[in-house]
Short mmCIF file of C-alpha atoms in Angstrom, two decimals:
data_model
loop_
_atom_site.label_atom_id
_atom_site.label_comp_id
_atom_site.label_asym_id
_atom_site.label_seq_id
_atom_site.Cartn_x
_atom_site.Cartn_y
_atom_site.Cartn_z
CA MET A 242 -48.08 85.09 48.36
CA LYS A 243 -49.84 81.81 49.00
CA GLN A 244 -48.17 78.75 47.54
CA GLY A 245 -49.61 77.89 44.15
CA TRP A 246 -51.52 81.16 43.73
CA TYR A 247 -51.07 83.75 41.01
CA HIS A 248 -48.77 86.60 42.03
CA PRO A 249 -50.27 89.90 40.70
CA VAL A 250 -48.15 92.43 38.80
CA PHE A 251 -49.01 96.13 39.18
CA LYS A 252 -48.16 99.26 37.23
CA GLY A 253 -48.73 101.85 39.91
CA VAL A 254 -52.08 100.76 41.33
CA ASP A 255 -53.34 99.10 38.14
CA PRO A 256 -52.96 95.32 37.79
CA ILE A 257 -51.35 94.58 34.42
CA GLY A 258 -50.45 90.91 34.70
CA ARG A 259 -49.82 87.92 36.90
CA ILE A 260 -47.26 85.22 37.58
CA LEU A 261 -48.02 81.67 38.67
CA MET A 262 -45.06 80.58 40.77
CA PHE A 263 -44.33 78.81 44.02
CA VAL A 264 -41.35 77.52 45.96
CA VAL A 265 -40.67 73.78 45.71
CA ASN A 266 -38.07 72.65 48.25
CA ASP A 267 -35.11 74.92 47.45
CA TYR A 268 -36.03 76.20 43.98
CA LEU A 269 -38.66 78.48 42.45
CA GLU A 270 -41.15 76.87 40.06
CA ILE A 271 -42.53 79.46 37.60
CA LYS A 272 -45.39 77.86 35.69
CA ASP A 273 -46.48 80.88 33.67
CA ILE A 274 -45.95 84.65 33.29
CA ASN A 275 -48.74 86.79 31.82
CA ILE A 276 -47.49 90.30 30.94
CA PRO A 277 -48.51 92.62 28.03
CA HIS A 278 -45.66 93.15 25.57
CA SER A 279 -45.76 96.93 26.08
CA TYR A 280 -44.58 96.48 29.70
CA LEU A 281 -41.84 93.92 29.06
CA ASP A 282 -38.85 96.26 29.58
CA GLU A 283 -40.11 97.55 32.92
CA PHE A 284 -41.18 94.06 33.93
CA LYS A 285 -37.71 92.66 33.24
CA ASP A 286 -36.05 94.98 35.79
CA THR A 287 -38.71 94.41 38.43
CA PHE A 288 -38.78 90.64 37.93
CA ASP A 289 -34.99 90.52 38.23
CA GLU A 290 -35.26 92.23 41.62
CA LEU A 291 -37.92 89.73 42.70
CA LEU A 292 -35.73 86.77 41.74
CA ASN A 293 -32.80 88.33 43.61
CA ASN A 294 -35.02 88.66 46.69
CA TYR A 295 -35.69 84.93 46.52
CA ARG A 296 -31.94 84.36 46.21
CA ASP A 297 -31.48 86.19 49.53
CA ARG A 298 -33.80 83.54 51.01
CA LEU A 299 -31.47 80.82 49.63
CA VAL A 300 -33.86 80.07 46.76
CA ASP A 301 -31.38 80.79 43.98
CA VAL A 302 -32.62 78.40 41.28
CA SER A 303 -35.66 79.27 39.14
CA VAL A 304 -37.35 77.04 36.57
CA LEU A 305 -39.61 78.67 33.94
CA HIS A 306 -42.19 76.75 31.89
CA ALA A 307 -44.21 79.28 29.88
CA PHE A 308 -44.47 82.99 29.04
CA ASN A 309 -47.92 84.39 28.21
CA SER A 310 -49.21 80.78 28.14
CA ILE A 311 -46.71 79.89 25.38
CA PRO A 312 -43.99 77.30 26.13
CA VAL A 313 -40.72 79.19 26.60
CA HIS A 314 -38.97 77.39 23.72
CA ASP A 315 -41.71 78.60 21.33
CA CYS A 316 -41.62 82.28 22.37
CA ASP A 317 -40.52 84.98 19.91
CA GLU A 318 -37.03 86.47 19.75
CA ASN A 319 -37.93 89.50 21.87
CA ILE A 320 -39.00 87.37 24.83
CA GLN A 321 -36.08 84.99 24.30
CA LYS A 322 -33.73 87.98 24.54
CA ILE A 323 -35.37 89.20 27.77
CA LEU A 324 -35.17 85.73 29.32
CA ALA A 325 -31.50 85.49 28.36
CA GLU A 326 -30.82 88.88 29.98
CA LEU A 327 -32.56 87.62 33.13
CA GLY A 328 -30.15 84.69 33.17
CA PHE A 329 -32.47 81.92 31.94
CA THR A 330 -31.03 79.18 29.74
CA SER A 331 -32.54 76.03 28.27
CA MET A 332 -32.53 72.91 30.44
CA GLY A 333 -32.07 70.78 27.32
CA ASP A 334 -35.43 69.01 27.61
CA GLY A 335 -37.24 71.25 25.13
CA GLU A 336 -39.75 72.30 27.80
CA ARG A 337 -38.13 74.45 30.51
CA TYR A 338 -35.64 77.25 31.13
CA ILE A 339 -33.50 77.49 34.26
CA ARG A 340 -31.76 80.36 36.04
CA GLY A 341 -29.02 79.65 38.57
CA GLY A 342 -27.69 76.28 39.61
CA VAL A 343 -25.46 73.88 37.71
CA VAL A 344 -27.16 71.37 35.43
CA GLU A 345 -26.12 68.90 32.76
CA PRO A 346 -28.86 69.28 30.15
CA ARG A 347 -30.32 66.01 28.88
CA SER A 348 -33.51 65.27 27.00
CA ARG A 349 -36.41 63.79 28.97
CA GLN A 350 -36.33 60.63 26.81
CA GLU A 351 -32.64 60.10 27.61
CA VAL A 352 -33.18 60.71 31.33
CA ASN A 353 -36.05 58.22 31.49
CA ARG A 354 -33.97 55.62 29.68
CA MET A 355 -31.03 56.16 32.07
CA LEU A 356 -33.30 55.80 35.10
CA PHE A 357 -34.78 52.56 33.77
CA TYR A 358 -31.32 51.26 32.87
CA HIS A 359 -29.70 52.02 36.25
CA HIS A 360 -32.58 51.20 38.60
CA GLN A 361 -34.30 48.51 36.47
CA LEU A 362 -37.47 49.47 38.41
CA HIS A 363 -39.36 46.41 39.68
CA GLN A 364 -37.84 43.61 37.58
CA ASN A 365 -34.43 42.02 37.12
CA SER A 366 -34.19 42.71 33.40
CA ARG A 367 -35.06 45.61 31.14
CA HIS A 368 -33.95 45.60 27.52
CA GLU A 369 -33.82 48.11 24.69
CA ASN A 370 -36.76 46.71 22.69
CA GLU A 371 -39.30 43.89 22.72
CA SER A 372 -37.26 41.59 20.46
CA LEU A 373 -34.24 41.62 22.77
CA ALA A 374 -36.49 41.15 25.80
CA LEU A 375 -38.19 38.17 24.17
CA ASP A 376 -34.83 36.54 23.42
CA LYS A 377 -33.79 36.81 27.08
CA MET A 378 -37.08 35.65 28.64
CA ASP A 379 -38.15 32.01 28.90
CA GLU A 380 -41.85 32.80 29.25
CA LEU A 381 -44.20 35.78 29.20
CA ARG A 382 -47.83 35.93 30.27
CA ASP A 383 -49.06 38.83 28.13
CA ASP A 384 -48.21 42.08 26.35
CA PHE A 385 -48.22 43.96 29.66
CA ALA A 386 -45.44 41.71 31.00
CA LEU A 387 -43.43 42.23 27.81
CA ARG A 388 -43.90 46.00 27.92
CA GLY A 389 -42.52 46.04 31.47
CA ARG A 390 -39.30 44.42 30.32
CA CYS A 391 -38.41 46.68 27.41
CA GLU A 392 -37.81 50.40 26.98
CA MET A 393 -39.41 50.52 23.51
CA PHE A 394 -42.59 48.52 22.88
CA ARG A 395 -43.68 48.34 19.22
CA VAL A 396 -45.04 44.84 18.48
CA ASN A 397 -47.29 42.64 20.61
CA LEU A 398 -46.74 38.97 21.43
CA LYS A 399 -49.25 37.58 18.93
CA ALA A 400 -47.57 39.43 16.08
CA MET A 401 -44.18 37.95 17.05
CA ALA A 402 -45.43 34.39 17.75
CA ALA A 403 -44.67 33.00 14.27
CA ALA A 404 -41.32 34.74 13.77
CA HIS A 405 -40.02 33.65 17.18
CA GLN A 406 -41.71 30.22 17.11
CA LEU A 407 -43.73 30.88 20.25
CA ALA A 408 -46.44 28.66 21.62
CA GLN A 409 -48.88 28.92 24.51
CA GLY A 410 -48.75 26.55 27.44
CA THR A 411 -49.10 26.26 31.21
CA ASN A 412 -46.15 27.14 33.43
CA LEU A 413 -45.31 25.65 36.83
CA ARG A 414 -47.67 28.12 38.56
CA GLY A 415 -50.60 27.06 36.39
CA HIS A 416 -50.65 30.28 34.33
CA LEU A 417 -51.15 30.35 30.57
CA VAL A 418 -47.92 31.79 29.12
CA TRP A 419 -46.10 32.27 25.82
CA GLY A 420 -42.78 30.49 25.37
CA ARG A 421 -40.68 28.35 23.06
CA LYS A 422 -41.16 24.61 22.65
CA SER A 423 -37.81 23.89 24.33
CA HIS A 424 -38.96 25.73 27.45
CA PHE A 425 -42.18 23.74 27.68
CA GLU A 426 -40.20 20.52 27.24
CA ILE A 427 -38.17 21.46 30.30
CA LEU A 428 -41.39 22.11 32.24
CA LEU A 429 -42.74 18.69 31.22
CA THR A 430 -39.49 17.10 32.41
CA ILE A 431 -39.80 18.87 35.74
CA ARG A 432 -43.39 17.63 36.08
CA ASN A 433 -42.26 14.13 34.94
CA LEU A 434 -44.87 14.15 32.17
CA GLN A 435 -44.65 13.00 28.56
CA PRO A 436 -45.56 15.36 25.68
CA ASN A 437 -48.72 14.73 23.69
CA GLU A 438 -48.34 12.41 20.70
CA GLU A 439 -49.45 15.09 18.24
CA ASP A 440 -46.71 17.42 19.56
CA GLU A 441 -43.85 14.96 19.10
CA ASP A 442 -43.66 15.58 15.35
CA ILE A 443 -43.36 19.36 15.70
#
């Protein structure tokens, strides 16, 4: 079988279905299984032998995404029973089933949040939402910069400008940024400049 190609399923000499699966590192990725329901019982025994053959090649973990082009979590009870007899269990992400291996099921949303929290990706701070991020940041250039510093982005900078008393000004690099008046006062002090007369009454 070539990697990434459909693996044909035969009943005698007649092709009755196909399986899209390939080996990824040390586990078997099964994207889809297309088998008529009338052949499911015979297919279960044969497919179990096939998976055991892969186990002999030290590929003992299998991940299944869909059955007859239907996501495995949405399949009917009959197919769910067959998958359970084959040793497949839910991975906890609502998308895949796994056979073999030891996993701690977590939802994809929770995993992504944990990765962002632990690795913090490319910045020094990443907060739960845009309000917390705005409280911790002295200045922000645009919505894209704010989105990169929070896990949940719901409201843009312009919508929060009045509530958080934000103003636009030029930072030390010459970029137009959003920030609080106190921050721009510090920048003026660093530049040794006086604020405009019309701003002194604010």
